[in-house]
Amino acid sequence: MSTGEYVPHAPGYVDSPGTKMVTSRFGYEDSYTLERSLATGGYEGLKAALAQAPDACHGITRDATVLGRGGAGFPAGIKWGFCPAEVWPRYLVVNGDESEPGTYKDRLLMERDPHQLIEGCLIACYAIGLSQCFLYVRGEMAIAQQRLADALNEAYEAGYIGKNILGTDFSVDIILHWGAGAYIVGEETALIESLEGNRGMPRLKPPFFPAAVGLYGQPTIVNNVETLANLPWLMVNGADAYKEHGSETSPGTRMFAVSGHVKRPGVYEVEQGITTYEDLIYGDDYCQGIRDGHELKMFIPGGGSAPWLFPEHVSLPLEARPVGAAGTMLGSGAIVIMDDSTDAVKACLRVVRFFARESCGKCAPCREGTSWEEKILQRILDGNGRPEDIDLLLDVADNISPGPYPVASDESQGLEAVPFPPRQTTICPLGPSSVAPITSAIRRFRHEFDAKISGVPVEVGS
Amino acid sequence: MSRLTDANVALAREMIARYPRPKSALIPLLHLAQEQEGWVSDDAMAHLAELVGVTAAEVRGTCTFYEMFKLHPVGTYMVNVCTNISCQLLGGEELLHHAEEALGIRPGGTTEDGLFTLEDVECIAACTEAPCMQVNYRYGLRLSTDDFDQIIADLRAGRHPQGLVTANPGEPIPSHGTLGLTRQQTGESKMAGVLPPEQVNEAPVWLNANATEDAS
């Protein structure tokens, strides 16, 4: 039963109404123990999987259309199918390097229900013959590492991992691995570089999918924590039951972290596709509206990399396709709400500064461009902006992401949306992501930039 | 003494054995070195290079990419205040300014008594609980300046800070370098077995044995 309230031992999580596919144990204080997991259906999904042929489990995952929950939204069952047929061994790498600004749900899943994640890993390994699993947890998440270490020790001891799991011929190892502070390692090829003990720089593409050439050059499936956490429920209940939730093209539930200027910020598990931003922001069961005395000014709909949306867009459903057509992305399930007290230039600078600090330095347009963007925005904010700075900013941005950049519609100016995704001159999307807040803020709030620039007392230089 | 202790060498060998290639253990091993000393020294990197069979320069190359590794001594407690967008909206920058005043240092600096190093950090994944920080990677959530002062006072006095979240109630805040308080302890006897990729040329047994007729 849902309490509709915050859960004190899982700070940030709100036990909202509705079907819970991945957070069903969060209400228990000891949800991370093997004892509690087993008492509440833990490892039943693994048993259901082992009772079937591996390719049947792959088929269920494909039929259910389990969309990747990391940001790109690619169907896991299809991704699994990209492994070349006769190349062995194959590996599973779990992406728990959650660090997109505004995002956290993988951390809660690892801290609160590590056995559910382990079970999901086992199901994936069984289904497509992955012979070893590496659980890459973000370095800063010490509690998640500790809970996963404890859970792995318990699960090995109880025979759920290792040799001849539950008396079958299925054998696999799961290795806890952890990072050391680098946002870019969330990109799957950078994650693999990092797991090989290298600097976490993305690999040149093609090949576009590590499923073909990944860890040690072998076929490698990189799946997000929440994606894998869906598998136990799916194996127990089946694809048809899974598809009864959410919309036709985005079945199942998804966790959203809503932060910023709302009355009840929190992490909510809701049905994808049929729930809207409006439901989350204003619904009594969710964030209960903008804080008193203020109105919504803008919001980030899918993590720091996502172009911004505005009050007239709140009716959009939480589903990749319509959000992409509206000029942005559903992304990592991070929604940041900004009310009318927010300085658009300051907010834009803060997000851009993040990308400038986190650029890995491999591609020149990103390495140089993100720092230029930060410096120009900083001087505009400080009152030292130059009249040509807005054009300069857009020109630098165009060197990283050429052509029209995805942006929301603006009816008051008669401007249409530019659909997602952006183009890029770089190997990975980090640099292009830095452009999102710039085009969003300048198109909508150019007057705020102009006001700061025109306030310059002396124009420096020619 | 900056090389790994004998006990840590044994631990390192156990960790290396879990990977198909030794270099894959490098980041966890750098954490182990940092756990031992509080930072990562040249001697430690040279020792890790020997253990995983690469050059010391390769170890340094990896080490310097990652922000959590410190190449010089830092405080017992690393105080990381988040100023990214969700925290900025709810007072993260003000909290950082307060931390600077209270500790008398700028981000990157260490207090004279060697207890605290302050950093302004990027998103630490507690965005609904803004403004937030981590002390040695334990969260302080929805912090007022008074909350911050209380946590610092508790740590100075050697008391358990109630304002920080730990895996188990009352668990100590370890000194800088230690992340989780427990480790994976999977020894070789319990493992399915790890082989270098070039020694594996066939599908896993369960896949062949259980495949249905229509495996497409």
XYZ file of C-alpha atoms in Angstrom:
678
model
C 0.000 0.000 0.000
C 1.214 3.436 -0.917
C 1.587 5.929 1.923
C 1.763 8.892 -0.444
C 4.521 10.300 1.739
C 8.290 10.557 1.914
C 9.989 7.377 3.103
C 12.318 8.489 5.927
C 14.958 5.783 5.392
C 15.108 6.499 1.637
C 15.563 10.292 1.622
C 13.932 11.869 -1.430
C 11.748 8.926 -2.400
C 7.987 9.449 -2.220
C 5.785 6.354 -1.984
C 3.238 7.582 -4.532
C 0.173 5.549 -5.629
C 0.286 3.095 -8.532
C 2.058 -0.091 -9.595
C 5.643 -0.334 -8.417
C 7.856 -2.462 -10.642
C 11.221 -1.385 -9.219
C 10.575 0.423 -5.928
C 8.191 -2.073 -4.337
C 10.560 -2.802 -1.424
C 11.527 0.790 -0.660
C 9.002 0.944 2.163
C 10.937 -1.643 4.177
C 13.748 -0.251 6.241
C 15.823 -3.417 5.628
C 14.950 -3.661 1.918
C 18.614 -4.170 1.005
C 19.063 -7.454 2.870
C 18.785 -10.897 1.286
C 16.332 -11.904 3.997
C 13.882 -9.117 3.149
C 14.381 -9.637 -0.546
C 13.550 -13.346 -0.328
C 10.568 -12.670 1.943
C 9.129 -10.329 -0.705
C 9.604 -12.362 -3.878
C 13.300 -11.750 -4.435
C 15.002 -14.054 -6.994
C 11.615 -15.407 -8.155
C 12.276 -13.653 -11.482
C 15.567 -15.522 -11.788
C 13.827 -18.815 -11.066
C 11.161 -18.020 -13.655
C 13.909 -17.257 -16.164
C 15.879 -20.423 -15.414
C 12.733 -22.488 -15.967
C 12.736 -21.338 -19.588
C 15.230 -21.427 -22.436
C 17.596 -18.441 -22.564
C 16.292 -17.213 -25.900
C 12.741 -17.299 -24.510
C 13.873 -14.828 -21.820
C 15.404 -12.653 -24.528
C 12.100 -12.893 -26.398
C 10.096 -11.734 -23.365
C 12.381 -8.731 -22.937
C 12.041 -7.874 -26.627
C 8.266 -8.346 -26.629
C 7.845 -6.176 -23.542
C 9.805 -3.315 -25.200
C 11.879 -2.551 -22.125
C 13.260 0.862 -23.047
C 16.698 1.758 -21.714
C 16.320 3.983 -18.654
C 19.736 5.651 -18.868
C 18.871 8.455 -21.252
C 18.864 7.267 -24.847
C 15.744 5.136 -24.410
C 16.888 2.353 -26.732
C 14.959 -0.952 -26.331
C 17.090 -3.372 -24.278
C 15.845 -6.470 -26.095
C 16.924 -5.053 -29.459
C 20.305 -3.956 -28.069
C 20.897 -7.476 -26.770
C 20.259 -8.776 -30.270
C 23.192 -6.787 -31.678
C 25.744 -9.251 -30.283
C 27.388 -11.039 -33.232
C 26.313 -14.680 -33.275
C 29.566 -16.593 -32.930
C 31.875 -14.274 -31.020
C 32.651 -15.299 -27.420
C 32.950 -14.346 -24.634
C 30.298 -11.678 -24.220
C 30.197 -9.359 -21.206
C 27.632 -7.354 -19.261
C 28.603 -3.933 -17.959
C 26.097 -2.258 -15.657
C 26.092 1.502 -15.953
C 25.692 2.791 -12.399
C 27.753 5.910 -13.043
C 24.733 8.160 -12.605
C 25.871 11.803 -12.712
C 23.646 13.779 -15.091
C 22.668 16.989 -13.268
C 19.278 16.576 -11.628
C 19.281 12.792 -11.909
C 19.084 10.244 -9.214
C 17.200 7.016 -9.205
C 19.934 4.481 -9.930
C 21.571 5.479 -6.642
C 18.332 4.749 -4.766
C 17.898 1.438 -6.602
C 21.442 0.380 -5.668
C 21.190 1.553 -2.062
C 17.669 0.343 -1.368
C 17.357 -2.850 -3.408
C 20.743 -4.213 -4.498
C 19.413 -7.782 -4.768
C 16.835 -6.699 -7.352
C 19.660 -5.278 -9.482
C 21.765 -8.418 -9.035
C 18.777 -10.517 -10.056
C 18.302 -8.355 -13.153
C 21.972 -8.818 -14.070
C 21.662 -12.580 -13.709
C 18.584 -12.688 -15.943
C 20.343 -10.680 -18.667
C 23.454 -12.890 -18.481
C 21.351 -16.040 -18.684
C 19.237 -14.770 -21.591
C 22.048 -13.961 -24.013
C 25.039 -15.887 -22.702
C 27.034 -13.135 -21.001
C 29.821 -14.859 -19.112
C 30.851 -12.127 -16.692
C 29.143 -9.037 -15.282
C 30.821 -5.842 -14.085
C 28.759 -3.575 -11.887
C 30.243 -0.118 -12.415
C 29.064 2.160 -9.579
C 29.792 5.867 -9.485
C 32.820 6.560 -7.260
C 31.071 9.106 -5.053
C 28.303 6.649 -4.109
C 29.984 5.059 -1.104
C 26.770 3.800 0.472
C 25.626 2.150 -2.762
C 29.030 0.448 -3.041
C 28.769 -0.823 0.514
C 25.221 -2.125 0.076
C 26.138 -3.851 -3.202
C 29.271 -5.392 -1.687
C 27.182 -6.782 1.186
C 24.482 -8.004 -1.196
C 26.985 -9.700 -3.524
C 28.603 -11.450 -0.567
C 25.215 -12.690 0.634
C 24.116 -13.776 -2.837
C 27.351 -15.655 -3.550
C 27.067 -17.384 -0.188
C 23.464 -18.400 -0.902
C 24.312 -19.771 -4.361
C 22.545 -17.125 -6.459
C 25.830 -16.089 -8.115
C 28.899 -18.130 -9.096
C 29.147 -21.741 -10.172
C 26.018 -23.710 -11.125
C 23.509 -21.199 -9.911
C 20.568 -22.841 -8.080
C 21.796 -26.238 -9.234
C 21.603 -25.447 -12.959
C 24.378 -25.292 -15.550
C 24.155 -21.495 -15.481
C 27.360 -20.014 -14.022
C 28.320 -16.352 -13.919
C 30.352 -13.956 -11.798
C 29.306 -10.435 -10.860
C 32.163 -8.104 -9.998
C 31.658 -4.858 -8.097
C 33.635 -2.089 -9.752
C 33.625 1.596 -8.957
C 34.709 4.822 -10.574
C 36.530 7.886 -9.304
C 34.695 11.001 -10.379
C 34.165 11.654 -14.081
C 30.743 12.444 -15.578
C 31.839 11.385 -19.051
C 32.275 7.797 -17.897
C 28.478 7.516 -18.031
C 28.893 7.420 -21.840
C 29.068 3.717 -22.619
C 32.320 3.601 -24.580
C 34.023 5.832 -21.985
C 32.665 3.488 -19.332
C 34.354 0.584 -21.074
C 37.650 2.493 -21.361
C 37.441 3.225 -17.637
C 36.708 -0.425 -16.881
C 39.829 -1.353 -18.821
C 41.801 0.870 -16.424
C 42.216 3.808 -18.783
C 41.308 7.479 -18.871
C 37.564 7.622 -19.401
C 37.446 9.018 -22.916
C 34.731 7.957 -25.377
C 35.762 5.768 -28.295
C 35.542 6.832 -31.900
C 32.426 5.559 -33.678
C 31.620 3.428 -35.611
C 31.230 0.778 -34.338
C 28.316 2.511 -32.677
C 27.431 -0.298 -30.328
C 29.684 -1.992 -27.774
C 27.391 -4.975 -28.367
C 29.599 -5.589 -31.409
C 32.976 -4.387 -30.107
C 33.148 -3.530 -26.412
C 35.148 -4.536 -23.355
C 38.524 -6.013 -24.476
C 37.136 -5.798 -28.017
C 34.480 -8.402 -27.186
C 30.692 -8.096 -27.552
C 29.517 -6.157 -24.512
C 26.057 -5.161 -23.355
C 25.995 -1.916 -21.401
C 22.697 -1.515 -19.565
C 21.522 1.073 -17.088
C 20.752 0.091 -13.470
C 17.033 0.872 -13.693
C 16.710 -1.024 -16.987
C 18.061 -4.202 -15.386
C 16.001 -3.644 -12.238
C 12.885 -4.045 -14.416
C 13.741 -7.609 -15.403
C 12.742 -9.511 -12.226
C 9.194 -8.080 -12.331
C 9.032 -8.778 -16.061
C 10.109 -12.428 -15.728
C 7.611 -13.093 -12.933
C 4.682 -11.329 -14.586
C 5.390 -11.643 -18.306
C 5.453 -9.241 -21.236
C 1.665 -8.866 -21.500
C 1.347 -7.774 -17.878
C 4.278 -5.402 -18.377
C 2.592 -3.807 -21.354
C -0.589 -3.205 -19.382
C 1.273 -0.353 -17.747
C 2.401 2.830 -19.402
C 1.660 3.630 -23.040
C 1.872 1.374 -26.076
C 5.245 2.716 -27.213
C 6.632 3.296 -23.697
C 5.434 0.419 -21.557
C 6.095 -0.006 -17.876
C 6.980 2.479 -15.195
C 9.859 4.850 -14.813
C 11.482 6.730 -11.970
C 11.562 10.512 -12.198
C 13.471 12.853 -9.906
C 11.751 16.224 -9.688
C 13.871 18.901 -8.021
C 13.972 22.663 -7.739
C 11.157 25.082 -6.905
C 8.288 22.693 -6.181
C 6.492 22.133 -2.898
C 7.366 18.479 -2.636
C 10.481 17.610 -4.638
C 11.045 13.889 -4.827
C 11.718 10.697 -6.728
C 8.528 9.112 -8.059
C 7.925 5.836 -9.879
C 5.095 6.476 -12.367
C 3.712 4.884 -15.503
C 5.549 6.193 -18.564
C 3.767 7.699 -21.530
C 0.411 8.259 -19.825
C 1.665 10.483 -17.004
C 2.439 14.092 -17.981
C 4.868 16.720 -16.705
C 1.811 18.556 -15.427
C 0.761 15.539 -13.347
C 4.192 15.359 -11.752
C 4.653 19.076 -11.159
C 1.146 19.950 -9.955
C -0.467 16.665 -8.879
C -1.414 16.192 -5.222
C 0.199 12.764 -5.266
C 3.422 14.205 -6.638
C 5.104 17.601 -6.324
C 1.970 19.568 -5.398
C 2.807 22.633 -7.465
C 5.271 25.510 -7.528
C 6.289 26.940 -4.152
C 3.938 29.578 -2.732
C 3.980 33.055 -4.215
C 5.740 32.008 -7.400
C 4.967 30.754 -10.887
C 6.705 28.324 -13.203
C 9.215 30.068 -15.465
C 10.942 27.108 -17.175
C 11.993 23.539 -16.530
C 14.665 21.081 -17.567
C 12.715 18.016 -18.738
C 15.396 15.312 -18.889
C 18.665 16.160 -17.144
C 21.200 18.949 -17.644
C 21.762 17.927 -21.277
C 18.135 18.548 -22.234
C 16.886 21.773 -23.872
C 14.447 23.606 -21.588
C 10.668 23.584 -21.689
C 8.261 26.304 -20.589
C 4.828 26.621 -18.899
C 2.863 25.961 -22.105
C 4.608 22.590 -22.543
C 3.626 20.939 -19.244
C 0.893 18.831 -20.839
C 3.493 16.740 -22.709
C 3.460 13.060 -21.721
C 6.538 11.440 -20.191
C 7.422 9.644 -23.395
C 10.467 9.939 -25.642
C 8.832 10.568 -29.004
C 6.553 13.537 -28.245
C 9.152 15.122 -25.980
C 11.748 14.749 -28.757
C 9.382 16.301 -31.292
C 8.896 19.198 -28.862
C 12.610 19.960 -29.150
C 14.111 18.241 -26.157
C 14.465 14.817 -24.549
C 13.026 12.668 -21.803
C 16.650 11.798 -21.076
C 17.574 10.509 -17.669
C 14.273 11.167 -15.923
C 15.544 14.303 -14.189
C 13.161 17.240 -14.079
C 14.416 20.540 -12.658
C 11.747 23.128 -11.957
C 12.664 26.824 -12.045
C 10.203 29.498 -10.910
C 9.983 33.204 -11.717
C 12.738 34.077 -9.227
C 15.309 32.315 -11.419
C 17.871 34.343 -13.363
C 17.971 32.695 -16.815
C 21.567 33.772 -17.496
C 22.758 32.461 -14.143
C 20.991 29.116 -14.565
C 22.329 28.805 -18.119
C 25.876 29.531 -16.944
C 25.655 26.946 -14.169
C 24.667 24.143 -16.522
C 27.257 25.202 -19.120
C 29.954 25.366 -16.444
C 29.224 21.745 -15.622
C 29.965 20.641 -19.178
C 33.093 22.812 -19.323
C 34.390 21.169 -16.149
C 33.477 17.657 -17.282
C 34.724 17.788 -20.884
C 37.241 14.959 -21.215
C 39.365 16.964 -23.637
C 39.477 14.484 -26.497
C 37.663 16.579 -29.144
C 38.779 20.175 -29.699
C 35.311 21.699 -30.354
C 34.139 20.520 -26.916
C 37.378 21.000 -24.984
C 37.836 24.595 -26.192
C 34.235 25.490 -26.958
C 32.659 24.653 -23.598
C 35.275 26.813 -21.814
C 34.625 29.693 -24.217
C 30.913 29.387 -23.552
C 31.483 29.458 -19.807
C 33.762 32.503 -19.946
C 31.417 34.487 -22.184
C 28.405 33.688 -19.997
C 30.363 34.532 -16.854
C 31.264 37.983 -18.118
C 27.690 38.640 -19.220
C 26.458 37.665 -15.749
C 29.138 39.817 -14.114
C 28.023 42.871 -16.103
C 31.075 42.815 -18.351
C 29.346 41.465 -21.452
C 30.052 42.914 -24.888
C 27.390 43.718 -27.494
C 28.648 40.989 -29.793
C 28.693 38.338 -27.047
C 25.351 36.719 -27.855
C 26.379 36.191 -31.475
C 29.789 34.970 -30.363
C 28.178 32.512 -27.970
C 25.909 31.133 -30.687
C 28.860 30.916 -33.082
C 30.961 28.911 -30.623
C 27.947 26.696 -30.000
C 27.534 26.182 -33.738
C 31.103 24.879 -33.952
C 30.202 22.119 -31.473
C 26.728 21.424 -32.811
C 26.238 22.772 -36.343
C 22.914 23.839 -37.782
C 19.604 24.439 -36.030
C 19.850 23.187 -32.443
C 16.871 21.416 -30.813
C 14.743 23.939 -28.974
C 11.152 24.277 -27.774
C 8.469 26.194 -29.618
C 7.677 29.747 -28.571
C 4.199 30.776 -29.609
C 4.535 34.355 -28.426
C 7.298 34.861 -30.998
C 5.717 32.549 -33.587
C 8.689 30.179 -33.396
C 8.424 26.446 -34.087
C 10.217 23.710 -32.197
C 13.395 22.206 -33.613
C 13.173 18.456 -32.931
C 15.786 16.399 -31.064
C 18.594 15.268 -31.479
C 21.328 17.824 -32.212
C 24.108 17.328 -34.728
C 27.656 17.121 -33.450
C 31.253 17.707 -34.485
C 32.425 15.615 -31.544
C 32.700 11.911 -30.733
C 30.123 11.971 -27.938
C 27.159 14.191 -27.012
C 28.802 16.000 -24.053
C 29.884 19.074 -26.006
C 26.616 19.366 -27.933
C 24.757 19.105 -24.619
C 26.395 22.328 -23.442
C 24.497 24.122 -26.189
C 21.093 23.101 -24.830
C 20.791 25.743 -22.083
C 22.336 28.410 -24.341
C 19.884 28.163 -27.235
C 16.980 27.597 -24.841
C 17.768 30.639 -22.704
C 18.700 33.008 -25.540
C 15.627 32.225 -27.641
C 13.264 32.751 -24.770
C 14.982 35.290 -22.521
C 17.175 37.303 -24.872
C 16.027 40.447 -23.081
C 17.669 39.215 -19.884
C 20.971 38.816 -21.689
C 20.560 42.200 -23.409
C 19.807 43.942 -20.120
C 22.946 42.576 -18.504
C 25.060 43.449 -21.535
C 23.725 46.983 -21.931
C 24.470 47.638 -18.277
C 28.186 47.551 -19.085
C 29.643 50.934 -18.087
C 32.763 50.790 -20.289
C 33.269 48.729 -23.394
C 36.646 47.083 -23.137
C 38.732 46.748 -26.297
C 37.745 47.804 -29.767
C 56.126 4.135 3.425
C 53.964 4.732 0.431
C 53.925 1.341 -1.208
C 50.978 -0.893 -0.356
C 51.212 -2.807 2.903
C 51.487 -6.610 2.754
C 47.841 -6.930 3.750
C 46.812 -4.558 0.978
C 48.998 -6.364 -1.553
C 47.127 -9.564 -0.732
C 43.840 -7.703 -1.139
C 45.061 -6.187 -4.401
C 45.944 -9.603 -5.809
C 42.481 -10.882 -4.903
C 40.899 -7.908 -6.681
C 43.084 -8.283 -9.779
C 42.110 -11.963 -10.051
C 38.459 -10.984 -10.586
C 39.174 -9.355 -13.942
C 40.005 -10.960 -17.297
C 42.826 -8.423 -17.651
C 44.804 -7.073 -14.649
C 44.732 -3.406 -15.697
C 40.957 -3.397 -15.278
C 41.514 -3.415 -11.502
C 43.441 -0.145 -11.657
C 40.781 2.302 -10.476
C 39.728 0.162 -7.478
C 43.452 -0.294 -6.700
C 44.072 3.459 -6.807
C 41.217 3.753 -4.304
C 42.959 1.152 -2.161
C 46.167 3.196 -2.233
C 44.210 6.314 -1.343
C 42.499 4.419 1.465
C 45.887 3.491 2.915
C 47.434 6.964 2.794
C 44.578 9.431 2.307
C 46.049 10.400 -1.085
C 47.872 8.779 -4.006
C 51.678 9.120 -3.969
C 54.188 8.464 -6.755
C 55.482 5.419 -4.867
C 51.978 3.998 -4.636
C 51.442 4.467 -8.374
C 54.768 2.776 -9.118
C 53.765 -0.145 -6.905
C 50.378 -0.494 -8.598
C 52.143 -0.474 -11.973
C 54.176 -3.491 -10.848
C 51.059 -5.276 -9.606
C 49.041 -4.893 -12.811
C 51.962 -5.073 -15.239
C 51.897 -1.616 -16.829
C 54.242 1.378 -16.592
C 54.032 3.916 -13.776
C 53.249 6.529 -16.426
C 50.181 4.573 -17.503
C 48.979 4.455 -13.903
C 49.522 8.195 -13.574
C 47.705 8.718 -16.867
C 44.650 6.968 -15.515
C 44.887 8.471 -12.035
C 45.038 12.091 -13.159
C 41.855 11.780 -15.203
C 39.652 11.191 -12.168
C 38.723 13.918 -9.716
C 38.471 11.755 -6.621
C 42.153 10.854 -6.683
C 44.282 13.383 -4.830
C 47.948 13.657 -5.758
C 48.870 15.528 -2.575
C 47.819 15.174 1.061
C 44.323 16.447 1.870
C 42.251 16.800 5.040
C 40.903 13.904 7.068
C 37.470 14.963 5.886
C 36.721 15.971 2.312
C 33.776 18.401 2.430
C 32.118 18.485 -1.001
C 29.386 21.103 -1.397
C 27.199 20.802 -4.493
C 26.478 23.983 -6.456
C 24.984 22.416 -9.581
C 21.629 23.594 -10.885
C 19.177 21.944 -8.458
C 21.282 22.963 -5.463
C 21.981 26.436 -6.871
C 18.222 27.053 -7.070
C 17.860 26.306 -3.358
C 20.936 27.913 -1.831
C 23.910 25.723 -2.774
C 26.163 28.690 -3.529
C 25.196 30.382 -0.266
C 26.008 27.146 1.547
C 29.407 27.036 -0.150
C 30.104 30.647 0.858
C 29.142 29.817 4.410
C 31.461 26.799 4.350
C 34.311 29.023 3.158
C 33.708 31.439 6.013
C 33.206 28.755 8.630
C 36.295 26.778 7.677
C 38.398 29.786 6.673
C 39.419 28.206 3.358
C 38.545 28.450 -0.312
C 37.541 25.439 -2.421
C 40.621 23.274 -2.874
C 42.084 24.462 0.442
C 42.711 22.524 3.652
C 42.307 23.825 7.206
C 45.534 24.349 9.153
C 44.756 21.502 11.538
C 44.566 19.158 8.548
C 40.989 18.123 9.350
C 38.988 19.563 6.456
C 39.453 20.060 2.727
C 36.682 21.990 0.972
C 35.552 21.430 -2.613
C 32.735 22.809 -4.730
C 31.520 19.825 -6.681
C 29.218 18.923 -9.527
C 25.899 17.116 -9.094
C 26.129 14.397 -6.421
C 22.757 12.801 -7.146
C 20.617 14.008 -4.258
C 18.904 16.804 -6.193
C 15.517 16.711 -4.471
C 17.321 17.119 -1.131
C 19.034 20.394 -2.050
C 21.174 21.989 -0.907
C 23.357 19.016 -0.196
C 26.955 18.024 0.376
C 29.054 14.961 1.046
C 31.660 14.507 3.762
C 33.928 11.668 2.725
C 31.081 10.687 0.410
C 28.409 10.516 3.133
C 25.442 12.766 2.409
C 24.260 15.798 4.312
C 20.803 16.695 2.954
C 18.614 19.834 2.924
C 21.299 21.657 4.840
C 20.895 24.980 6.606
C 24.032 26.849 7.608
C 23.322 25.742 11.199
C 23.195 22.108 10.039
C 26.550 22.591 8.356
C 28.082 24.101 11.503
C 26.742 21.235 13.614
C 28.254 18.585 11.330
C 31.640 20.334 11.405
C 31.452 20.754 15.202
C 30.595 17.054 15.633
C 33.508 15.959 13.464
C 35.921 18.286 15.269
C 34.756 16.901 18.611
C 35.017 13.277 17.436
C 31.244 12.789 17.801
C 29.120 10.918 15.284
C 27.479 13.575 13.112
C 23.724 12.952 13.092
C 23.475 15.223 10.066
C 25.241 12.746 7.767
C 23.605 9.656 6.255
C 25.470 6.366 6.710
C 24.677 2.835 5.535
C 23.921 1.738 9.091
C 22.833 3.999 11.967
C 25.728 5.380 13.999
C 28.345 3.959 11.637
C 31.614 5.927 11.787
C 32.639 8.376 9.078
C 35.962 6.886 7.884
C 38.888 9.170 7.107
C 39.385 10.322 3.526
C 40.173 7.519 1.082
C 37.818 4.888 2.459
C 34.559 4.577 0.537
C 32.270 1.667 1.480
C 33.090 0.076 4.841
C 32.702 -3.452 3.468
C 34.175 -5.109 0.394
C 33.193 -7.785 -2.041
C 34.837 -10.903 -0.623
C 34.300 -13.326 -3.440
C 37.280 -15.655 -3.422
C 38.232 -17.904 -6.305
C 36.597 -20.962 -4.753
C 33.145 -19.405 -4.999
C 33.574 -17.965 -8.450
C 32.430 -19.380 -11.751
C 35.906 -18.579 -12.992
C 37.642 -15.776 -14.829
C 39.546 -16.306 -18.058
C 41.252 -13.861 -20.415
C 38.959 -13.333 -23.431
C 41.367 -15.055 -25.844
C 40.942 -18.314 -23.891
C 37.186 -18.390 -24.406
C 36.004 -19.430 -27.871
C 32.660 -21.072 -27.260
C 29.214 -20.110 -26.127
C 28.566 -20.697 -22.417
C 27.278 -24.225 -21.708
C 23.853 -23.172 -20.535
C 23.189 -21.376 -23.782
C 23.834 -24.469 -25.907
C 22.203 -26.962 -23.597
C 18.974 -25.034 -23.220
C 18.542 -23.464 -26.623
C 15.181 -24.051 -28.192
C 14.931 -25.112 -31.813
C 14.111 -21.683 -33.080
C 17.018 -19.729 -31.650
C 16.707 -16.816 -34.037
